[in-house]
Every structure is written in structure tokens, then in C-alpha cells.
mmCIF file of C-alpha atoms in Angstrom:
data_model
loop_
_atom_site.group_PDB
_atom_site.id
_atom_site.type_symbol
_atom_site.label_atom_id
_atom_site.label_comp_id
_atom_site.label_asym_id
_atom_site.label_seq_id
_atom_site.Cartn_x
_atom_site.Cartn_y
_atom_site.Cartn_z
ATOM 1 C CA MET P 1 -61.695 127.237 -187.093
ATOM 2 C CA ILE P 2 -58.289 128.941 -187.135
ATOM 3 C CA LEU P 3 -57.705 127.685 -183.587
ATOM 4 C CA ASN P 4 -58.700 124.175 -184.723
ATOM 5 C CA GLN P 5 -56.222 124.343 -187.591
ATOM 6 C CA MET P 6 -53.517 125.573 -185.237
ATOM 7 C CA VAL P 7 -54.136 122.703 -182.808
ATOM 8 C CA GLN P 8 -54.115 120.254 -185.721
ATOM 9 C CA TYR P 9 -50.913 121.818 -187.090
ATOM 10 C CA HIS P 10 -49.264 121.541 -183.703
ATOM 11 C CA ALA P 11 -50.318 117.871 -183.440
ATOM 12 C CA LEU P 12 -48.783 117.140 -186.867
ATOM 13 C CA ASP P 13 -45.571 118.929 -185.814
ATOM 14 C CA GLN P 14 -45.353 116.676 -182.759
ATOM 15 C CA THR P 15 -46.182 113.507 -184.702
ATOM 16 C CA PHE P 16 -43.579 114.065 -187.415
ATOM 17 C CA ALA P 17 -40.946 115.249 -184.904
ATOM 18 C CA ALA P 18 -41.574 112.118 -182.792
ATOM 19 C CA LEU P 19 -41.162 109.899 -185.887
ATOM 20 C CA SER P 20 -37.905 111.590 -186.974
ATOM 21 C CA ASP P 21 -35.794 109.489 -184.590
ATOM 22 C CA PRO P 22 -34.846 105.837 -185.348
ATOM 23 C CA THR P 23 -34.949 104.791 -181.657
ATOM 24 C CA ARG P 24 -38.471 106.178 -181.284
ATOM 25 C CA ARG P 25 -39.599 104.388 -184.473
ATOM 26 C CA GLY P 26 -37.973 101.237 -183.044
ATOM 27 C CA ILE P 27 -39.911 101.632 -179.777
ATOM 28 C CA LEU P 28 -43.193 101.932 -181.732
ATOM 29 C CA ASP P 29 -42.246 98.821 -183.750
ATOM 30 C CA ARG P 30 -41.591 96.932 -180.533
ATOM 31 C CA LEU P 31 -44.866 98.082 -178.920
ATOM 32 C CA GLY P 32 -46.685 96.886 -182.042
ATOM 33 C CA ASN P 33 -45.929 93.380 -180.732
ATOM 34 C CA GLY P 34 -47.462 94.144 -177.326
ATOM 35 C CA PRO P 35 -46.965 96.290 -174.207
ATOM 36 C CA ALA P 36 -43.523 96.481 -172.575
ATOM 37 C CA SER P 37 -41.853 98.018 -169.521
ATOM 38 C CA ILE P 38 -39.170 100.714 -169.867
ATOM 39 C CA SER P 39 -36.416 98.166 -169.132
ATOM 40 C CA GLU P 40 -37.805 95.707 -171.701
ATOM 41 C CA LEU P 41 -37.747 98.550 -174.241
ATOM 42 C CA ALA P 42 -34.186 99.532 -173.288
ATOM 43 C CA GLN P 43 -32.696 96.034 -173.770
ATOM 44 C CA PRO P 44 -32.541 95.698 -177.605
ATOM 45 C CA PHE P 45 -31.309 99.284 -178.010
ATOM 46 C CA GLY P 46 -28.503 98.914 -175.456
ATOM 47 C CA MET P 47 -29.668 102.256 -174.082
ATOM 48 C CA SER P 48 -29.858 103.649 -170.546
ATOM 49 C CA LEU P 49 -33.269 103.651 -168.828
ATOM 50 C CA THR P 50 -33.078 107.466 -168.649
ATOM 51 C CA GLY P 51 -32.501 107.651 -172.408
ATOM 52 C CA VAL P 52 -35.459 105.371 -173.164
ATOM 53 C CA LYS P 53 -37.674 107.265 -170.694
ATOM 54 C CA LYS P 54 -36.963 110.511 -172.562
ATOM 55 C CA HIS P 55 -37.878 108.956 -175.909
ATOM 56 C CA VAL P 56 -41.049 107.432 -174.414
ATOM 57 C CA GLN P 57 -41.991 110.860 -173.041
ATOM 58 C CA VAL P 58 -41.712 112.433 -176.517
ATOM 59 C CA LEU P 59 -43.889 109.616 -177.919
ATOM 60 C CA GLU P 60 -46.387 110.080 -175.075
ATOM 61 C CA GLU P 61 -46.639 113.853 -175.713
ATOM 62 C CA ALA P 62 -47.372 113.049 -179.385
ATOM 63 C CA ARG P 63 -50.088 110.621 -178.151
ATOM 64 C CA LEU P 64 -48.364 107.735 -179.962
ATOM 65 C CA VAL P 65 -47.681 105.896 -176.685
ATOM 66 C CA THR P 66 -49.619 105.573 -173.405
ATOM 67 C CA THR P 67 -47.923 104.629 -170.117
ATOM 68 C CA ASP P 68 -49.219 103.438 -166.728
ATOM 69 C CA LYS P 69 -47.128 103.195 -163.604
ATOM 70 C CA ILE P 70 -47.958 99.975 -161.764
ATOM 71 C CA GLY P 71 -45.935 99.642 -158.586
ATOM 72 C CA ARG P 72 -42.373 100.553 -159.527
ATOM 73 C CA THR P 73 -42.723 99.609 -163.197
ATOM 74 C CA ARG P 74 -43.861 101.893 -166.021
ATOM 75 C CA HIS P 75 -45.851 99.915 -168.601
ATOM 76 C CA CYS P 76 -45.894 101.291 -172.165
ATOM 77 C CA ARG P 77 -48.325 100.529 -174.983
ATOM 78 C CA LEU P 78 -49.355 102.097 -178.283
ATOM 79 C CA GLY P 79 -51.340 105.290 -177.710
ATOM 80 C CA PRO P 80 -54.607 106.790 -178.936
ATOM 81 C CA ASP P 81 -53.173 108.586 -181.990
ATOM 82 C CA HIS P 82 -53.586 106.340 -185.048
ATOM 83 C CA LEU P 83 -51.312 108.523 -187.169
ATOM 84 C CA GLU P 84 -54.357 109.198 -189.338
ATOM 85 C CA GLU P 85 -53.713 112.944 -189.598
ATOM 86 C CA ALA P 86 -50.125 112.277 -190.652
ATOM 87 C CA VAL P 87 -51.151 109.731 -193.288
ATOM 88 C CA ASN P 88 -53.927 112.026 -194.579
ATOM 89 C CA TRP P 89 -51.490 114.892 -194.939
ATOM 90 C CA ILE P 90 -48.900 112.801 -196.796
ATOM 91 C CA GLU P 91 -51.553 111.241 -199.053
ATOM 92 C CA PHE P 92 -52.932 114.655 -200.005
ATOM 93 C CA TYR P 93 -49.420 115.852 -200.824
ATOM 94 C CA ARG P 94 -48.683 112.716 -202.889
ATOM 95 C CA GLN P 95 -51.845 113.172 -204.936
ATOM 96 C CA GLN P 96 -50.812 116.712 -205.780
ATOM 97 C CA TRP P 97 -47.357 115.461 -206.696
ATOM 98 C CA GLU P 98 -48.788 112.784 -209.000
ATOM 99 C CA ARG P 99 -51.124 115.284 -210.654
ATOM 100 C CA ARG P 100 -48.062 117.425 -211.397
ATOM 101 C CA LEU P 101 -46.257 114.426 -212.907
ATOM 102 C CA ASP P 102 -49.319 113.532 -215.038
ATOM 103 C CA GLY P 103 -49.423 117.112 -216.265
ATOM 104 C CA LEU P 104 -45.751 117.002 -217.260
ATOM 105 C CA GLU P 105 -46.238 113.645 -219.008
ATOM 106 C CA ALA P 106 -49.201 114.978 -221.000
ATOM 107 C CA PHE P 107 -47.124 118.050 -221.928
ATOM 108 C CA PHE P 108 -44.235 115.935 -223.273
ATOM 109 C CA GLU P 109 -46.598 113.535 -225.078
ATOM 110 C CA LYS P 110 -48.287 116.483 -226.777
ATOM 111 C CA LYS P 111 -44.891 117.931 -227.693
ATOM 112 C CA GLU P 112 -43.756 114.585 -229.110
ATOM 113 C CA GLY P 113 -46.964 114.327 -231.158
ATOM 114 C CA GLN P 114 -46.232 117.742 -232.668
ATOM 115 C CA GLN P 115 -42.753 116.767 -233.849
ATOM 116 C CA MET T 1 -27.728 95.230 -196.001
ATOM 117 C CA ILE T 2 -27.061 96.882 -192.636
ATOM 118 C CA LEU T 3 -25.576 99.870 -194.479
ATOM 119 C CA ASN T 4 -28.677 99.985 -196.677
ATOM 120 C CA GLN T 5 -30.915 99.982 -193.624
ATOM 121 C CA MET T 6 -28.842 102.737 -192.050
ATOM 122 C CA VAL T 7 -29.099 104.903 -195.159
ATOM 123 C CA GLN T 8 -32.842 104.246 -195.283
ATOM 124 C CA TYR T 9 -33.161 105.061 -191.572
ATOM 125 C CA HIS T 10 -31.297 108.310 -192.062
ATOM 126 C CA ALA T 11 -33.535 109.201 -195.029
ATOM 127 C CA LEU T 12 -36.645 108.581 -192.897
ATOM 128 C CA ASP T 13 -35.156 110.759 -190.115
ATOM 129 C CA GLN T 14 -34.698 113.593 -192.616
ATOM 130 C CA THR T 15 -38.147 113.152 -194.168
ATOM 131 C CA PHE T 16 -40.028 113.195 -190.867
ATOM 132 C CA ALA T 17 -37.888 116.044 -189.477
ATOM 133 C CA ALA T 18 -38.556 118.080 -192.645
ATOM 134 C CA LEU T 19 -42.317 117.469 -192.288
ATOM 135 C CA SER T 20 -42.384 118.462 -188.600
ATOM 136 C CA ASP T 21 -42.564 122.197 -189.420
ATOM 137 C CA PRO T 22 -45.818 123.901 -190.543
ATOM 138 C CA THR T 23 -44.018 126.387 -192.833
ATOM 139 C CA ARG T 24 -42.217 123.551 -194.616
ATOM 140 C CA ARG T 25 -45.494 121.625 -195.039
ATOM 141 C CA GLY T 26 -47.013 124.875 -196.361
ATOM 142 C CA ILE T 27 -44.175 125.235 -198.904
ATOM 143 C CA LEU T 28 -44.787 121.653 -200.137
ATOM 144 C CA ASP T 29 -48.529 122.401 -200.401
ATOM 145 C CA ARG T 30 -47.764 125.512 -202.457
ATOM 146 C CA LEU T 31 -45.317 123.653 -204.741
ATOM 147 C CA GLY T 32 -48.018 121.039 -205.324
ATOM 148 C CA ASN T 33 -49.728 123.750 -207.411
ATOM 149 C CA GLY T 34 -46.604 124.314 -209.508
ATOM 150 C CA PRO T 35 -43.005 125.620 -209.308
ATOM 151 C CA ALA T 36 -42.301 128.921 -207.539
ATOM 152 C CA SER T 37 -39.406 131.263 -206.823
ATOM 153 C CA ILE T 38 -38.156 131.876 -203.270
ATOM 154 C CA SER T 39 -39.887 135.280 -203.179
ATOM 155 C CA GLU T 40 -43.171 133.792 -204.436
ATOM 156 C CA LEU T 41 -42.920 131.226 -201.640
ATOM 157 C CA ALA T 42 -42.136 133.900 -199.020
ATOM 158 C CA GLN T 43 -45.179 136.093 -199.823
ATOM 159 C CA PRO T 44 -48.078 134.108 -198.236
ATOM 160 C CA PHE T 45 -46.005 133.294 -195.134
ATOM 161 C CA GLY T 46 -44.950 136.926 -194.526
ATOM 162 C CA MET T 47 -41.468 135.541 -193.986
ATOM 163 C CA SER T 48 -38.011 136.893 -194.864
ATOM 164 C CA LEU T 49 -36.290 135.474 -197.962
ATOM 165 C CA THR T 50 -33.500 134.180 -195.699
ATOM 166 C CA GLY T 51 -36.028 132.334 -193.549
ATOM 167 C CA VAL T 52 -37.692 130.722 -196.565
ATOM 168 C CA LYS T 53 -34.306 129.823 -198.079
ATOM 169 C CA LYS T 54 -33.397 127.923 -194.889
ATOM 170 C CA HIS T 55 -36.661 125.975 -194.955
ATOM 171 C CA VAL T 56 -36.203 125.193 -198.671
ATOM 172 C CA GLN T 57 -32.681 123.944 -197.929
ATOM 173 C CA VAL T 58 -34.013 121.491 -195.303
ATOM 174 C CA LEU T 59 -36.612 120.265 -197.818
ATOM 175 C CA GLU T 60 -33.929 119.957 -200.513
ATOM 176 C CA GLU T 61 -31.662 117.898 -198.226
ATOM 177 C CA ALA T 62 -34.615 115.574 -197.584
ATOM 178 C CA ARG T 63 -35.090 115.347 -201.403
ATOM 179 C CA LEU T 64 -38.635 116.685 -201.093
ATOM 180 C CA VAL T 65 -37.787 119.790 -203.128
ATOM 181 C CA THR T 66 -35.468 120.460 -206.085
ATOM 182 C CA THR T 67 -34.131 123.931 -206.902
ATOM 183 C CA ASP T 68 -32.448 125.464 -209.963
ATOM 184 C CA LYS T 69 -30.816 128.864 -210.037
ATOM 185 C CA ILE T 70 -31.697 130.628 -213.283
ATOM 186 C CA GLY T 71 -30.064 134.059 -213.478
ATOM 187 C CA ARG T 72 -30.650 135.654 -210.073
ATOM 188 C CA THR T 73 -33.783 133.664 -209.265
ATOM 189 C CA ARG T 74 -33.942 130.312 -207.485
ATOM 190 C CA HIS T 75 -36.795 128.204 -208.882
ATOM 191 C CA CYS T 76 -38.237 125.546 -206.558
ATOM 192 C CA ARG T 77 -40.341 122.488 -207.424
ATOM 193 C CA LEU T 78 -41.334 119.215 -205.788
ATOM 194 C CA GLY T 79 -38.366 116.872 -205.533
ATOM 195 C CA PRO T 80 -37.627 113.225 -206.367
ATOM 196 C CA ASP T 81 -38.671 111.746 -203.018
ATOM 197 C CA HIS T 82 -42.298 110.594 -203.257
ATOM 198 C CA LEU T 83 -42.547 110.086 -199.496
ATOM 199 C CA GLU T 84 -43.092 106.393 -200.249
ATOM 200 C CA GLU T 85 -40.716 105.190 -197.535
ATOM 201 C CA ALA T 86 -42.460 107.400 -194.989
ATOM 202 C CA VAL T 87 -45.913 106.180 -196.000
ATOM 203 C CA ASN T 88 -44.744 102.536 -196.011
ATOM 204 C CA TRP T 89 -43.352 102.901 -192.521
ATOM 205 C CA ILE T 90 -46.516 104.515 -191.148
ATOM 206 C CA GLU T 91 -48.764 101.956 -192.885
ATOM 207 C CA PHE T 92 -46.766 99.038 -191.446
ATOM 208 C CA TYR T 93 -47.031 100.569 -187.990
ATOM 209 C CA ARG T 94 -50.791 101.150 -188.365
ATOM 210 C CA GLN T 95 -51.364 97.544 -189.400
ATOM 211 C CA GLN T 96 -49.581 96.333 -186.292
ATOM 212 C CA TRP T 97 -51.656 98.750 -184.214
ATOM 213 C CA GLU T 98 -54.900 97.504 -185.755
ATOM 214 C CA ARG T 99 -53.901 93.884 -185.204
ATOM 215 C CA ARG T 100 -53.378 94.723 -181.522
ATOM 216 C CA LEU T 101 -56.826 96.338 -181.367
ATOM 217 C CA ASP T 102 -58.425 93.304 -183.078
ATOM 218 C CA GLY T 103 -56.704 91.042 -180.565
ATOM 219 C CA LEU T 104 -58.044 93.098 -177.647
ATOM 220 C CA GLU T 105 -61.536 93.108 -179.138
ATOM 221 C CA ALA T 106 -61.485 89.313 -179.557
ATOM 222 C CA PHE T 107 -60.257 88.988 -175.966
ATOM 223 C CA PHE T 108 -63.133 91.096 -174.573
ATOM 224 C CA GLU T 109 -65.712 89.359 -176.786
ATOM 225 C CA LYS T 110 -64.514 85.985 -175.522
ATOM 226 C CA LYS T 111 -64.631 87.254 -171.934
ATOM 227 C CA GLU T 112 -68.164 88.590 -172.445
ATOM 228 C CA GLY T 113 -69.230 85.243 -173.914
ATOM 229 C CA GLN T 114 -67.956 83.464 -170.802
ATOM 230 C CA GLN T 115 -69.999 85.598 -168.393
#
């Protein structure tokens, strides 16, 4: 179970680290419209092919992107990771945060009622 | 508007980078149960105060944590950023992903129907 948690933790690390770069988020946005080659991805960013390849590799390691080399072209598409773990984690955290806020609100309302 | 987008992009960079570390996610989890001092935060992680302080600083810069120094103790609590931007971004991306999957499914169903 501890090993499972560690693997899951490592996956979340990779997901959030992959999402922390605007070019990588842009690549995911673009792939949301359909598969693209490395050079098609590079065009709107005005970036070198090597630069885009590096970003795609980070996304591939985080399972957010899948690539296939067909002939001399590397085709990229959205990967198997649905970001569900990341969303679950954030949602859990937000619920805690809102519970805290509700608690504070109740505290101040009670205090106001006493005055 | 471009400036706005850039500021928003930078905020998302900071949010996702802050979340990419398991200790920082652990600190947020802990603060979800209520405010804590730096030494209270350090205890369960078996980490030095300096190490925890650095992590808290990253979280504070991403507006996920707020701190107040009272006397010699630094009190930490959840910050003003509700992670809404981060969730919005991920949700938008997931919707695109699901649309792609639906499109593929429809394509294969149509193909099956033709055979």
C-alpha cells in the first residue's frame, strides 16, 4: 500500500510539474483539437523542433501525451492519463479549504449574535 | 488583455510548480485541518525547520498559504488562492480530451456499422 501511494505520489509530481510550463499547457491545448506532428506543434510557438521535442518528452513521461514515429515524422496525441488523480487531489483540498471557511463564517456569525 | 493572460499564465505556472512536490501537498493537507506553526508542520515530515520554511515560502509565493509572524512563531494557514484557475484549466482540457474520445468512438461505431 505504501508502495502504491509512493507510485501515485510520483505520478502526481510528474503531472503537476508537466503542467507548470505555459508551452506544455499550450501543446496540450493544441492536441485537444487533434493529433499533430512535432513541426506542426512548433509553428505557433515559434520554437525550435528540439525545444518542442523536449517539452513533448516531459508530457510523454507524465503520460499526458502519446507519440508514434511513422516514417520520419513523430505524431503526437493526447495520452492515457486523464488528469483524474490531479483533479481528485485538488478537489479534496478545495473541500477542506471550504470547510475551514464555513467554520470561520459560523464563528463570526456566532460572535456577532453575542454582541 | 495580453498582460492579463500573461499574469494568469504565470500564476498557473506557480500553482502547478508548487503542487508538484509531495511535501508541499502534505503541508496543504495538514493546513486543511487548521493553522499550524512551522515546527508543527515539520514534525510529521521529519524535516528540518529550514527545509519546511523553504517549502512554505514556495506555497506563499503561489498564494496557497498565508503566514503571520506572532512573536517568535510563524503561523501558517491556507491562503487566498482557491486553486480555481488550476481546476478550470484542467477541466477545460479534460472536456477537450473527452470530446476527442467521443469522436473516435463515433468513428469506430460508424466503421463497424459499415462492415
